[in-house]
Structure formats: structure tokens, C-alpha cells
mmCIF file of C-alpha atoms and ligand atoms in Angstrom:
data_model
loop_
_atom_site.group_PDB
_atom_site.id
_atom_site.type_symbol
_atom_site.label_atom_id
_atom_site.label_comp_id
_atom_site.label_asym_id
_atom_site.label_seq_id
_atom_site.Cartn_x
_atom_site.Cartn_y
_atom_site.Cartn_z
ATOM 1 C CA MET A 1 -3.460 18.665 -45.419
ATOM 2 C CA ALA A 2 -4.480 16.427 -48.318
ATOM 3 C CA VAL A 3 -1.753 14.244 -49.815
ATOM 4 C CA ASN A 4 -1.655 14.248 -53.617
ATOM 5 C CA MET A 5 -2.020 10.652 -54.797
ATOM 6 C CA LYS A 6 -2.773 11.379 -58.474
ATOM 7 C CA GLY A 7 -1.045 8.928 -60.799
ATOM 8 C CA LYS A 8 -0.066 6.560 -58.008
ATOM 9 C CA SER A 9 -0.559 2.809 -58.440
ATOM 10 C CA LEU A 10 -1.880 0.515 -55.708
ATOM 11 C CA ILE A 11 -0.071 -2.806 -56.026
ATOM 12 C CA GLU A 12 0.247 -3.603 -52.337
ATOM 13 C CA ILE A 13 -0.616 -1.817 -49.103
ATOM 14 C CA ASN A 14 3.041 -1.123 -48.397
ATOM 15 C CA ASP A 15 2.953 1.224 -51.431
ATOM 16 C CA LEU A 16 0.907 3.597 -49.269
ATOM 17 C CA THR A 17 1.901 5.859 -46.407
ATOM 18 C CA LEU A 18 -0.192 5.877 -43.235
ATOM 19 C CA GLU A 19 -1.487 9.343 -44.212
ATOM 20 C CA GLU A 20 -2.580 8.016 -47.598
ATOM 21 C CA VAL A 21 -4.405 5.092 -45.958
ATOM 22 C CA TYR A 22 -6.361 7.465 -43.705
ATOM 23 C CA GLN A 23 -7.054 9.774 -46.633
ATOM 24 C CA ILE A 24 -8.634 6.807 -48.442
ATOM 25 C CA PHE A 25 -10.743 6.034 -45.341
ATOM 26 C CA ASP A 26 -11.897 9.658 -44.967
ATOM 27 C CA LEU A 27 -12.993 9.856 -48.582
ATOM 28 C CA SER A 28 -14.611 6.390 -48.393
ATOM 29 C CA ALA A 29 -16.732 7.551 -45.468
ATOM 30 C CA SER A 30 -17.899 10.714 -47.247
ATOM 31 C CA LEU A 31 -18.638 8.906 -50.514
ATOM 32 C CA LYS A 32 -20.604 6.285 -48.565
ATOM 33 C CA GLN A 33 -22.614 9.001 -46.813
ATOM 34 C CA GLU A 34 -23.287 10.910 -50.044
ATOM 35 C CA ARG A 35 -24.453 7.729 -51.786
ATOM 36 C CA LEU A 36 -26.797 7.023 -48.878
ATOM 37 C CA ILE A 37 -28.549 10.372 -49.328
ATOM 38 C CA GLY A 38 -28.551 10.032 -53.114
ATOM 39 C CA LYS A 39 -26.018 12.793 -53.769
ATOM 40 C CA LYS A 40 -24.146 12.367 -57.065
ATOM 41 C CA HIS A 41 -20.364 12.644 -57.022
ATOM 42 C CA HIS A 42 -19.024 12.644 -60.587
ATOM 43 C CA ILE A 43 -15.418 13.152 -59.527
ATOM 44 C CA LEU A 44 -14.114 11.081 -62.465
ATOM 45 C CA GLU A 45 -16.441 12.406 -65.188
ATOM 46 C CA GLY A 46 -15.543 10.806 -68.516
ATOM 47 C CA LYS A 47 -12.629 8.711 -67.161
ATOM 48 C CA LYS A 48 -12.072 5.178 -68.427
ATOM 49 C CA LEU A 49 -11.074 2.253 -66.197
ATOM 50 C CA GLY A 50 -9.915 -0.974 -67.876
ATOM 51 C CA MET A 51 -10.643 -4.056 -65.776
ATOM 52 C CA ILE A 52 -8.626 -7.173 -66.640
ATOM 53 C CA PHE A 53 -9.627 -10.478 -65.040
ATOM 54 C CA SER A 54 -7.670 -13.737 -65.380
ATOM 55 C CA LYS A 55 -9.625 -15.264 -62.478
ATOM 56 C CA PRO A 56 -13.342 -15.178 -61.641
ATOM 57 C CA SER A 57 -14.850 -12.493 -59.400
ATOM 58 C CA THR A 58 -18.172 -11.336 -57.990
ATOM 59 C CA ARG A 59 -17.325 -8.521 -55.557
ATOM 60 C CA THR A 60 -14.272 -7.034 -57.252
ATOM 61 C CA ARG A 61 -15.820 -6.943 -60.687
ATOM 62 C CA VAL A 62 -19.204 -5.572 -59.679
ATOM 63 C CA SER A 63 -17.905 -3.068 -57.119
ATOM 64 C CA PHE A 64 -15.314 -1.598 -59.514
ATOM 65 C CA GLU A 65 -17.754 -1.414 -62.421
ATOM 66 C CA VAL A 66 -20.527 0.160 -60.343
ATOM 67 C CA GLY A 67 -17.943 2.339 -58.598
ATOM 68 C CA ILE A 68 -16.455 3.942 -61.707
ATOM 69 C CA TYR A 69 -19.989 4.494 -63.082
ATOM 70 C CA GLU A 70 -21.051 6.255 -59.892
ATOM 71 C CA LEU A 71 -17.983 8.478 -60.183
ATOM 72 C CA GLY A 72 -19.107 9.532 -63.666
ATOM 73 C CA GLY A 73 -16.708 7.325 -65.607
ATOM 74 C CA ILE A 74 -16.929 4.042 -67.432
ATOM 75 C CA GLY A 75 -15.489 0.587 -66.777
ATOM 76 C CA LEU A 76 -14.377 -1.718 -69.588
ATOM 77 C CA TYR A 77 -14.285 -5.400 -68.669
ATOM 78 C CA PHE A 78 -11.733 -7.727 -70.250
ATOM 79 C CA ASN A 79 -11.421 -11.395 -69.580
ATOM 80 C CA GLN A 80 -7.720 -12.079 -70.100
ATOM 81 C CA ASN A 81 -8.678 -14.314 -73.031
ATOM 82 C CA ASP A 82 -10.173 -11.262 -74.776
ATOM 83 C CA LEU A 83 -6.782 -9.557 -74.866
ATOM 84 C CA GLN A 84 -3.491 -10.423 -76.588
ATOM 85 C CA LEU A 85 -1.859 -10.029 -73.161
ATOM 86 C CA LYS A 86 0.690 -12.769 -72.403
ATOM 87 C CA LYS A 87 -0.354 -14.715 -75.470
ATOM 88 C CA SER A 88 0.933 -12.786 -78.442
ATOM 89 C CA GLU A 89 1.836 -9.541 -76.617
ATOM 90 C CA SER A 90 4.100 -8.764 -73.693
ATOM 91 C CA VAL A 91 2.938 -7.083 -70.494
ATOM 92 C CA SER A 92 5.114 -4.053 -71.315
ATOM 93 C CA ASP A 93 3.663 -3.486 -74.803
ATOM 94 C CA THR A 94 0.153 -3.994 -73.454
ATOM 95 C CA ALA A 95 0.831 -1.442 -70.721
ATOM 96 C CA LYS A 96 2.040 1.138 -73.255
ATOM 97 C CA VAL A 97 -0.933 0.611 -75.570
ATOM 98 C CA LEU A 98 -3.615 0.637 -72.866
ATOM 99 C CA SER A 99 -2.087 3.825 -71.438
ATOM 100 C CA ARG A 100 -3.008 5.585 -74.715
ATOM 101 C CA TYR A 101 -6.729 4.769 -74.301
ATOM 102 C CA LEU A 102 -7.489 4.497 -70.605
ATOM 103 C CA ASP A 103 -7.115 6.542 -67.395
ATOM 104 C CA GLY A 104 -6.542 3.564 -65.102
ATOM 105 C CA ILE A 105 -6.288 -0.222 -65.040
ATOM 106 C CA MET A 106 -7.559 -2.659 -62.448
ATOM 107 C CA ILE A 107 -6.141 -6.146 -62.840
ATOM 108 C CA ARG A 108 -6.796 -9.513 -61.171
ATOM 109 C CA THR A 109 -4.261 -12.121 -62.139
ATOM 110 C CA PHE A 110 -1.977 -14.887 -60.879
ATOM 111 C CA ASP A 111 1.563 -13.514 -61.117
ATOM 112 C CA HIS A 112 2.156 -10.444 -58.919
ATOM 113 C CA GLN A 113 5.073 -9.439 -61.163
ATOM 114 C CA ASP A 114 2.646 -8.843 -64.058
ATOM 115 C CA VAL A 115 0.926 -6.118 -62.035
ATOM 116 C CA ILE A 116 4.260 -4.551 -61.118
ATOM 117 C CA ASP A 117 5.281 -4.593 -64.806
ATOM 118 C CA LEU A 118 1.972 -3.154 -65.981
ATOM 119 C CA ALA A 119 2.530 -0.191 -63.661
ATOM 120 C CA LYS A 120 6.210 0.084 -64.570
ATOM 121 C CA TYR A 121 5.753 0.205 -68.355
ATOM 122 C CA GLY A 122 2.427 2.046 -68.485
ATOM 123 C CA THR A 123 1.815 5.701 -67.724
ATOM 124 C CA ILE A 124 -1.540 5.330 -65.924
ATOM 125 C CA PRO A 125 -2.303 4.125 -62.396
ATOM 126 C CA VAL A 126 -2.691 0.378 -61.890
ATOM 127 C CA ILE A 127 -4.820 -1.151 -59.132
ATOM 128 C CA ASN A 128 -4.194 -4.701 -57.946
ATOM 129 C CA GLY A 129 -7.549 -6.490 -57.799
ATOM 130 C CA LEU A 130 -5.875 -9.653 -56.384
ATOM 131 C CA THR A 131 -2.791 -11.627 -57.267
ATOM 132 C CA ASP A 132 -1.433 -14.844 -55.775
ATOM 133 C CA LEU A 133 0.609 -12.613 -53.432
ATOM 134 C CA HIS A 134 -1.709 -9.776 -52.344
ATOM 135 C CA HIS A 135 -5.266 -8.422 -52.226
ATOM 136 C CA PRO A 136 -4.810 -4.801 -51.113
ATOM 137 C CA CYS A 137 -8.281 -3.434 -51.995
ATOM 138 C CA GLN A 138 -9.878 -6.132 -49.852
ATOM 139 C CA VAL A 139 -7.703 -5.400 -46.830
ATOM 140 C CA LEU A 140 -8.065 -1.611 -47.066
ATOM 141 C CA THR A 141 -11.812 -2.285 -47.064
ATOM 142 C CA ASP A 142 -11.467 -4.641 -44.102
ATOM 143 C CA LEU A 143 -9.603 -2.033 -42.070
ATOM 144 C CA PHE A 144 -12.169 0.624 -43.008
ATOM 145 C CA THR A 145 -14.934 -1.754 -41.866
ATOM 146 C CA ILE A 146 -13.200 -2.413 -38.533
ATOM 147 C CA LEU A 147 -12.782 1.347 -38.051
ATOM 148 C CA GLU A 148 -16.511 1.869 -38.701
ATOM 149 C CA LYS A 149 -17.483 -0.818 -36.208
ATOM 150 C CA LYS A 150 -14.896 -0.276 -33.470
ATOM 151 C CA ARG A 151 -14.217 3.462 -33.971
ATOM 152 C CA LYS A 152 -10.474 2.775 -33.775
ATOM 153 C CA LEU A 153 -7.790 0.521 -35.248
ATOM 154 C CA GLN A 154 -4.572 1.038 -33.341
ATOM 155 C CA GLY A 155 -4.202 -1.369 -30.438
ATOM 156 C CA LEU A 156 -6.808 -3.875 -31.664
ATOM 157 C CA LYS A 157 -5.895 -7.520 -32.278
ATOM 158 C CA LEU A 158 -6.819 -9.406 -35.452
ATOM 159 C CA ALA A 159 -6.532 -13.205 -35.576
ATOM 160 C CA TYR A 160 -6.257 -14.742 -39.030
ATOM 161 C CA ILE A 161 -6.964 -18.470 -39.074
ATOM 162 C CA GLY A 162 -6.037 -20.485 -42.166
ATOM 163 C CA ASP A 163 -3.891 -20.454 -45.268
ATOM 164 C CA GLY A 164 -0.884 -18.122 -45.391
ATOM 165 C CA ASN A 165 -2.120 -16.799 -48.738
ATOM 166 C CA ASN A 166 -2.732 -13.452 -50.485
ATOM 167 C CA MET A 167 -5.242 -12.446 -47.778
ATOM 168 C CA ALA A 168 -2.808 -13.299 -44.969
ATOM 169 C CA HIS A 169 -0.095 -11.295 -46.743
ATOM 170 C CA SER A 170 -2.168 -8.172 -47.254
ATOM 171 C CA LEU A 171 -3.564 -8.410 -43.710
ATOM 172 C CA LEU A 172 0.022 -8.565 -42.449
ATOM 173 C CA HIS A 173 0.903 -5.398 -44.390
ATOM 174 C CA GLY A 174 -2.363 -3.651 -43.495
ATOM 175 C CA CYS A 175 -2.530 -4.416 -39.766
ATOM 176 C CA SER A 176 1.143 -3.651 -39.200
ATOM 177 C CA LYS A 177 0.951 -0.399 -41.184
ATOM 178 C CA ILE A 178 -2.010 0.811 -39.143
ATOM 179 C CA GLY A 179 -0.684 -0.357 -35.752
ATOM 180 C CA MET A 180 -2.975 -3.343 -35.137
ATOM 181 C CA ASP A 181 -1.662 -6.569 -33.613
ATOM 182 C CA ILE A 182 -2.016 -9.587 -35.873
ATOM 183 C CA SER A 183 -1.766 -13.278 -34.971
ATOM 184 C CA ILE A 184 -1.786 -15.783 -37.805
ATOM 185 C CA ALA A 185 -2.405 -19.494 -37.239
ATOM 186 C CA SER A 186 -1.710 -21.827 -40.176
ATOM 187 C CA PRO A 187 -0.760 -25.481 -40.498
ATOM 188 C CA SER A 188 2.922 -26.154 -41.037
ATOM 189 C CA GLY A 189 3.823 -25.798 -44.711
ATOM 190 C CA TYR A 190 1.075 -23.181 -45.246
ATOM 191 C CA LYS A 191 2.550 -20.222 -43.386
ATOM 192 C CA PRO A 192 2.788 -16.749 -44.934
ATOM 193 C CA LEU A 193 5.963 -16.081 -46.925
ATOM 194 C CA ASP A 194 8.949 -15.005 -44.830
ATOM 195 C CA PHE A 195 9.707 -11.894 -46.858
ATOM 196 C CA VAL A 196 6.172 -10.553 -46.376
ATOM 197 C CA VAL A 197 6.422 -11.242 -42.637
ATOM 198 C CA ASP A 198 9.764 -9.392 -42.573
ATOM 199 C CA GLU A 199 8.317 -6.387 -44.424
ATOM 200 C CA SER A 200 5.415 -6.330 -41.964
ATOM 201 C CA MET A 201 7.730 -6.649 -38.944
ATOM 202 C CA LYS A 202 9.343 -3.393 -40.049
ATOM 203 C CA ASN A 203 5.960 -1.650 -40.098
ATOM 204 C CA ALA A 204 5.012 -3.184 -36.738
ATOM 205 C CA LYS A 205 8.256 -2.083 -35.136
ATOM 206 C CA TYR A 206 7.620 1.485 -36.312
ATOM 207 C CA MET A 207 4.034 1.432 -35.021
ATOM 208 C CA GLY A 208 4.789 -0.482 -31.809
ATOM 209 C CA SER A 209 2.411 -3.325 -32.670
ATOM 210 C CA LYS A 210 2.836 -7.100 -32.540
ATOM 211 C CA ILE A 211 2.954 -9.912 -35.133
ATOM 212 C CA GLU A 212 2.667 -13.597 -34.218
ATOM 213 C CA ILE A 213 3.020 -16.469 -36.705
ATOM 214 C CA LEU A 214 1.624 -19.513 -34.944
ATOM 215 C CA GLU A 215 0.302 -22.989 -35.561
ATOM 216 C CA ASP A 216 -2.297 -23.146 -32.783
ATOM 217 C CA PRO A 217 -5.613 -21.472 -33.757
ATOM 218 C CA ILE A 218 -6.715 -21.185 -30.095
ATOM 219 C CA GLU A 219 -3.547 -19.317 -29.186
ATOM 220 C CA ALA A 220 -4.095 -16.939 -32.121
ATOM 221 C CA VAL A 221 -7.744 -16.246 -31.300
ATOM 222 C CA LYS A 222 -7.161 -15.531 -27.579
ATOM 223 C CA ASN A 223 -8.423 -12.052 -26.744
ATOM 224 C CA ALA A 224 -8.902 -11.137 -30.425
ATOM 225 C CA ASP A 225 -11.067 -8.182 -31.471
ATOM 226 C CA VAL A 226 -11.400 -9.553 -35.003
ATOM 227 C CA ILE A 227 -11.382 -13.125 -36.295
ATOM 228 C CA TYR A 228 -10.665 -13.421 -40.003
ATOM 229 C CA THR A 229 -10.566 -16.440 -42.253
ATOM 230 C CA ASP A 230 -10.408 -17.297 -45.946
ATOM 231 C CA VAL A 231 -10.833 -20.358 -48.159
ATOM 232 C CA TRP A 232 -8.394 -23.226 -47.665
ATOM 233 C CA ALA A 233 -7.767 -23.568 -51.414
ATOM 234 C CA SER A 234 -7.550 -20.325 -53.368
ATOM 235 C CA MET A 235 -8.362 -19.740 -57.018
ATOM 236 C CA GLY A 236 -5.857 -21.756 -59.027
ATOM 237 C CA GLN A 237 -5.392 -24.350 -56.237
ATOM 238 C CA GLU A 238 -8.572 -26.309 -56.938
ATOM 239 C CA LYS A 239 -6.634 -29.536 -57.515
ATOM 240 C CA GLU A 240 -5.207 -29.361 -53.978
ATOM 241 C CA ALA A 241 -8.606 -28.825 -52.356
ATOM 242 C CA GLU A 242 -9.129 -32.361 -51.022
ATOM 243 C CA GLU A 243 -5.616 -32.662 -49.613
ATOM 244 C CA ARG A 244 -5.883 -29.217 -48.007
ATOM 245 C CA LYS A 245 -9.240 -30.078 -46.413
ATOM 246 C CA LYS A 246 -7.511 -32.781 -44.375
ATOM 247 C CA LYS A 247 -4.637 -30.522 -43.333
ATOM 248 C CA PHE A 248 -6.829 -27.543 -42.389
ATOM 249 C CA ILE A 249 -9.561 -29.370 -40.480
ATOM 250 C CA LYS A 250 -8.344 -27.969 -37.104
ATOM 251 C CA TYR A 251 -8.495 -24.457 -38.562
ATOM 252 C CA GLN A 252 -12.268 -24.187 -38.909
ATOM 253 C CA VAL A 253 -13.777 -21.057 -37.361
ATOM 254 C CA ASN A 254 -16.654 -22.503 -35.321
ATOM 255 C CA PRO A 255 -18.441 -21.746 -32.013
ATOM 256 C CA GLU A 256 -15.803 -23.739 -30.084
ATOM 257 C CA LEU A 257 -12.943 -21.602 -31.406
ATOM 258 C CA VAL A 258 -14.569 -18.168 -31.203
ATOM 259 C CA LYS A 259 -15.142 -18.650 -27.442
ATOM 260 C CA TYR A 260 -11.511 -17.629 -26.952
ATOM 261 C CA ALA A 261 -11.953 -14.218 -28.578
ATOM 262 C CA LYS A 262 -13.378 -11.100 -26.923
ATOM 263 C CA GLU A 263 -17.147 -11.295 -26.558
ATOM 264 C CA ASP A 264 -17.726 -8.424 -28.984
ATOM 265 C CA TYR A 265 -15.298 -9.795 -31.605
ATOM 266 C CA LEU A 266 -16.037 -9.156 -35.290
ATOM 267 C CA PHE A 267 -16.104 -12.081 -37.673
ATOM 268 C CA MET A 268 -14.722 -11.190 -41.115
ATOM 269 C CA HIS A 269 -14.183 -13.056 -44.380
ATOM 270 C CA CYS A 270 -13.256 -11.623 -47.769
ATOM 271 C CA LEU A 271 -15.767 -14.040 -49.396
ATOM 272 C CA PRO A 272 -16.548 -16.224 -51.224
ATOM 273 C CA ALA A 273 -16.868 -18.476 -48.146
ATOM 274 C CA HIS A 274 -16.872 -22.242 -48.279
ATOM 275 C CA ARG A 275 -19.330 -22.736 -45.452
ATOM 276 C CA GLY A 276 -18.735 -25.981 -43.598
ATOM 277 C CA ASP A 277 -14.995 -25.791 -44.327
ATOM 278 C CA GLU A 278 -13.169 -22.711 -43.013
ATOM 279 C CA VAL A 279 -16.289 -21.312 -41.289
ATOM 280 C CA VAL A 280 -19.663 -22.637 -40.213
ATOM 281 C CA ASP A 281 -23.060 -20.913 -40.531
ATOM 282 C CA GLU A 282 -23.368 -20.382 -36.749
ATOM 283 C CA VAL A 283 -20.405 -17.984 -36.966
ATOM 284 C CA ALA A 284 -20.848 -16.533 -40.468
ATOM 285 C CA ASP A 285 -24.503 -15.653 -39.751
ATOM 286 C CA SER A 286 -24.029 -14.651 -36.097
ATOM 287 C CA SER A 287 -24.497 -11.125 -34.756
ATOM 288 C CA ASN A 288 -20.686 -10.847 -34.555
ATOM 289 C CA SER A 289 -20.384 -11.324 -38.309
ATOM 290 C CA VAL A 290 -19.891 -8.249 -40.519
ATOM 291 C CA ILE A 291 -19.214 -10.093 -43.783
ATOM 292 C CA PHE A 292 -21.866 -8.338 -45.847
ATOM 293 C CA ASP A 293 -21.000 -4.843 -44.596
ATOM 294 C CA GLU A 294 -17.433 -5.754 -45.487
ATOM 295 C CA ALA A 295 -18.516 -6.769 -49.001
ATOM 296 C CA GLU A 296 -20.532 -3.539 -49.429
ATOM 297 C CA ASN A 297 -17.609 -1.428 -48.308
ATOM 298 C CA ARG A 298 -15.536 -2.684 -51.241
ATOM 299 C CA LEU A 299 -17.592 -0.266 -53.326
ATOM 300 C CA HIS A 300 -17.006 2.796 -51.152
ATOM 301 C CA VAL A 301 -13.316 2.198 -50.524
ATOM 302 C CA GLN A 302 -12.461 1.432 -54.154
ATOM 303 C CA LYS A 303 -14.365 4.537 -55.278
ATOM 304 C CA ALA A 304 -12.177 6.535 -52.914
ATOM 305 C CA ILE A 305 -9.025 4.840 -54.265
ATOM 306 C CA MET A 306 -10.016 5.559 -57.884
ATOM 307 C CA ALA A 307 -11.025 9.142 -57.100
ATOM 308 C CA LEU A 308 -7.669 9.803 -55.452
ATOM 309 C CA ILE A 309 -5.326 8.188 -57.960
ATOM 310 C CA MET A 310 -7.028 8.470 -61.359
HETATM 311 N N1 CP B 401 -13.374 -10.847 -51.989
HETATM 312 C C1 CP B 401 -13.278 -10.830 -53.321
HETATM 313 O O1 CP B 401 -12.336 -10.311 -53.900
HETATM 314 O O2 CP B 401 -14.331 -11.425 -53.966
HETATM 315 P P1 CP B 401 -14.412 -11.750 -55.500
HETATM 316 O O3 CP B 401 -13.440 -12.874 -55.769
HETATM 317 O O4 CP B 401 -15.839 -12.176 -55.724
HETATM 318 O O5 CP B 401 -14.049 -10.540 -56.294
HETATM 319 N N1 NVA B 402 -7.485 -16.380 -51.225
HETATM 320 C C1 NVA B 402 -8.632 -16.231 -52.077
HETATM 321 C C2 NVA B 402 -9.215 -14.852 -51.951
HETATM 322 C C3 NVA B 402 -10.469 -14.633 -52.755
HETATM 323 C C4 NVA B 402 -10.986 -13.224 -52.625
HETATM 324 C C5 NVA B 402 -8.209 -16.519 -53.513
HETATM 325 O O1 NVA B 402 -7.161 -16.032 -53.928
HETATM 326 O O2 NVA B 402 -8.932 -17.237 -54.206
#
């Protein structure tokens, strides 16, 4: 039976039940199929999505804007500098005002608390399009992509190699919620935050899956079904890039490292990729790589999310 998700915000994957996650995947698959055969699906006819960006974006911006259009609605893009938000107006007042005009808000920003507050003080659903803490739309898409390729999720092992950042956090929530094993290898000082690991351990315990927080990339990759990586310096950390390059050099996903994974492993990356740093062309462009299917799926999965909550 369908779960009613109308009015719900998506701030992190742990906001969702397992049933809701699979409902998103089911709808994503049918919207993808309908789009392929050119069938219109104006589920959100006339609805307005505000899209606030305090950081740059290619995939998130274009996939949400195209997505709401294909659902029959309209997307309004705001660079944070275009709004009074956090300059001369509080998050709570902004939330109350935008709720009078719009049917949903997607926001990409630094401080995760701003997204929580936007949802708390507004009366319309809020979608997290990336904060310093989480990137739930990306990871829901990643799981959907793995499901498409492997026909299952539970019991698979994902190895995440690199910074314990927003991607690592959402992958921890996502894999543990769905019952996938996840092994994370990061240099010391760059591990995922303890409280996110603890939250994920609770999910994993419930699902009977495993979480490993390691330092050795080879150990993490052993027998993996999926190898995932992300940039060593995220948006906002540009000044640390040179220092991080030195610390992360052992964490490059290259032909030497991937040998330890299963032969039919999938290579994934949220993109943008810094080729030559966290991954090399031989892996990113190999037949194991699904990075562009993953990028395309952002559109289908986010359309499903919008259709269900707006
Ligand atoms: N993966 C992702 O969110 O890409 P953008 O930063 O281009 O939106
Ligand atoms: N960790 C990266 C993800 C980009 C999609 C960042 O926050 O910049």
C-alpha cells in the first residue's frame, strides 16, 4: 500500500522509512520509463519549486529545474545573494514568506541547521540539495542506480574511499537504512563524524548489515560490489586543497586499488570529479564505471521525490 508522503521534507535519508525509500525508487523507475517513451506526466501541474543555491551546482540545479518542468510545474532559481536570507532577514521569516508563494523549496547551502530551520518555520516541504553535513538526493539516486545495475541492494558491500564528508555521511545513512554493508577508508583526522556513524549503526543493527570505519583503502575495497569516491576538498574547503592533496594521496581510486574489489564492481562518484586526484581516467572511464547513469538518475529520482512530497 502506498505511503502518504505529502508535505514531508527531505533533509537527510534518516528522515525516511524503508518503505518510503522503496516508494521513491518505484516511482523513479516508472517516471524514467515514461520519459523514455515520451509519455508526459504532469503530476505537479502549476506547482512552484523555489531553488536556493549558496554554492555552485551543475547536476542539482539542472536536474531539479528540468524535473519540475517535466512534472508540469515551474522552478524559480535564487542565488543566495538574490535573497535577503541571512543578510537582512532570518531563516524563519524567509521560511514563512516563501511558504505563502511556493509549493516546495530545494536548498543547497553550508549550514545544515539552516535547512532544518527552513522546514521547521515554513509550511511547505523542504528538500536538502546538499549541506556540509548531508547530500540525501545524491545518495538516494546512488542506491537507485545500484538497484538498477545489480537488481538488489541488501547484502551488497559499498566501499567509500576518501574524505569523511557530506557524501560519506549520507552514504552511511543510506547503505545502513537499506541493509548494505559499508566500509569507509579515510586518513586520520578526516573520518566521518561520530554521531552520524552512531545513527547509522542503529540502522545497520536493525537491518543486520555491517559498517566499518577504516584507514586502509585496500582493506575497505576488499570484495566490494561498489567503489565510491568524492573530491578531497569539498565546496568551501578550496583553501585546504593543497594540504589535503598530500594527506589523501594514498586514497586515489586507481587500477591498483580496484583489483581488490569484485570483478564486476561498480565505480561511482557523485561528480564533479577531480580526475588525477581521487580517481584516474582508467577507472572513471572503464566499463565498471556508471558515473553518467548515476548523474542522469538524479533527474528521475528527484522527480519522484517532488511528486511524492509536494
Ligand atoms: N553531484 C552533485 O550534486 O553535483 P552538482 O554539485 O553539480 O550539483
Ligand atoms: N563533497 C562534495 C560533493 C559535491 C556534490 C562537496 O560538498 O563539494
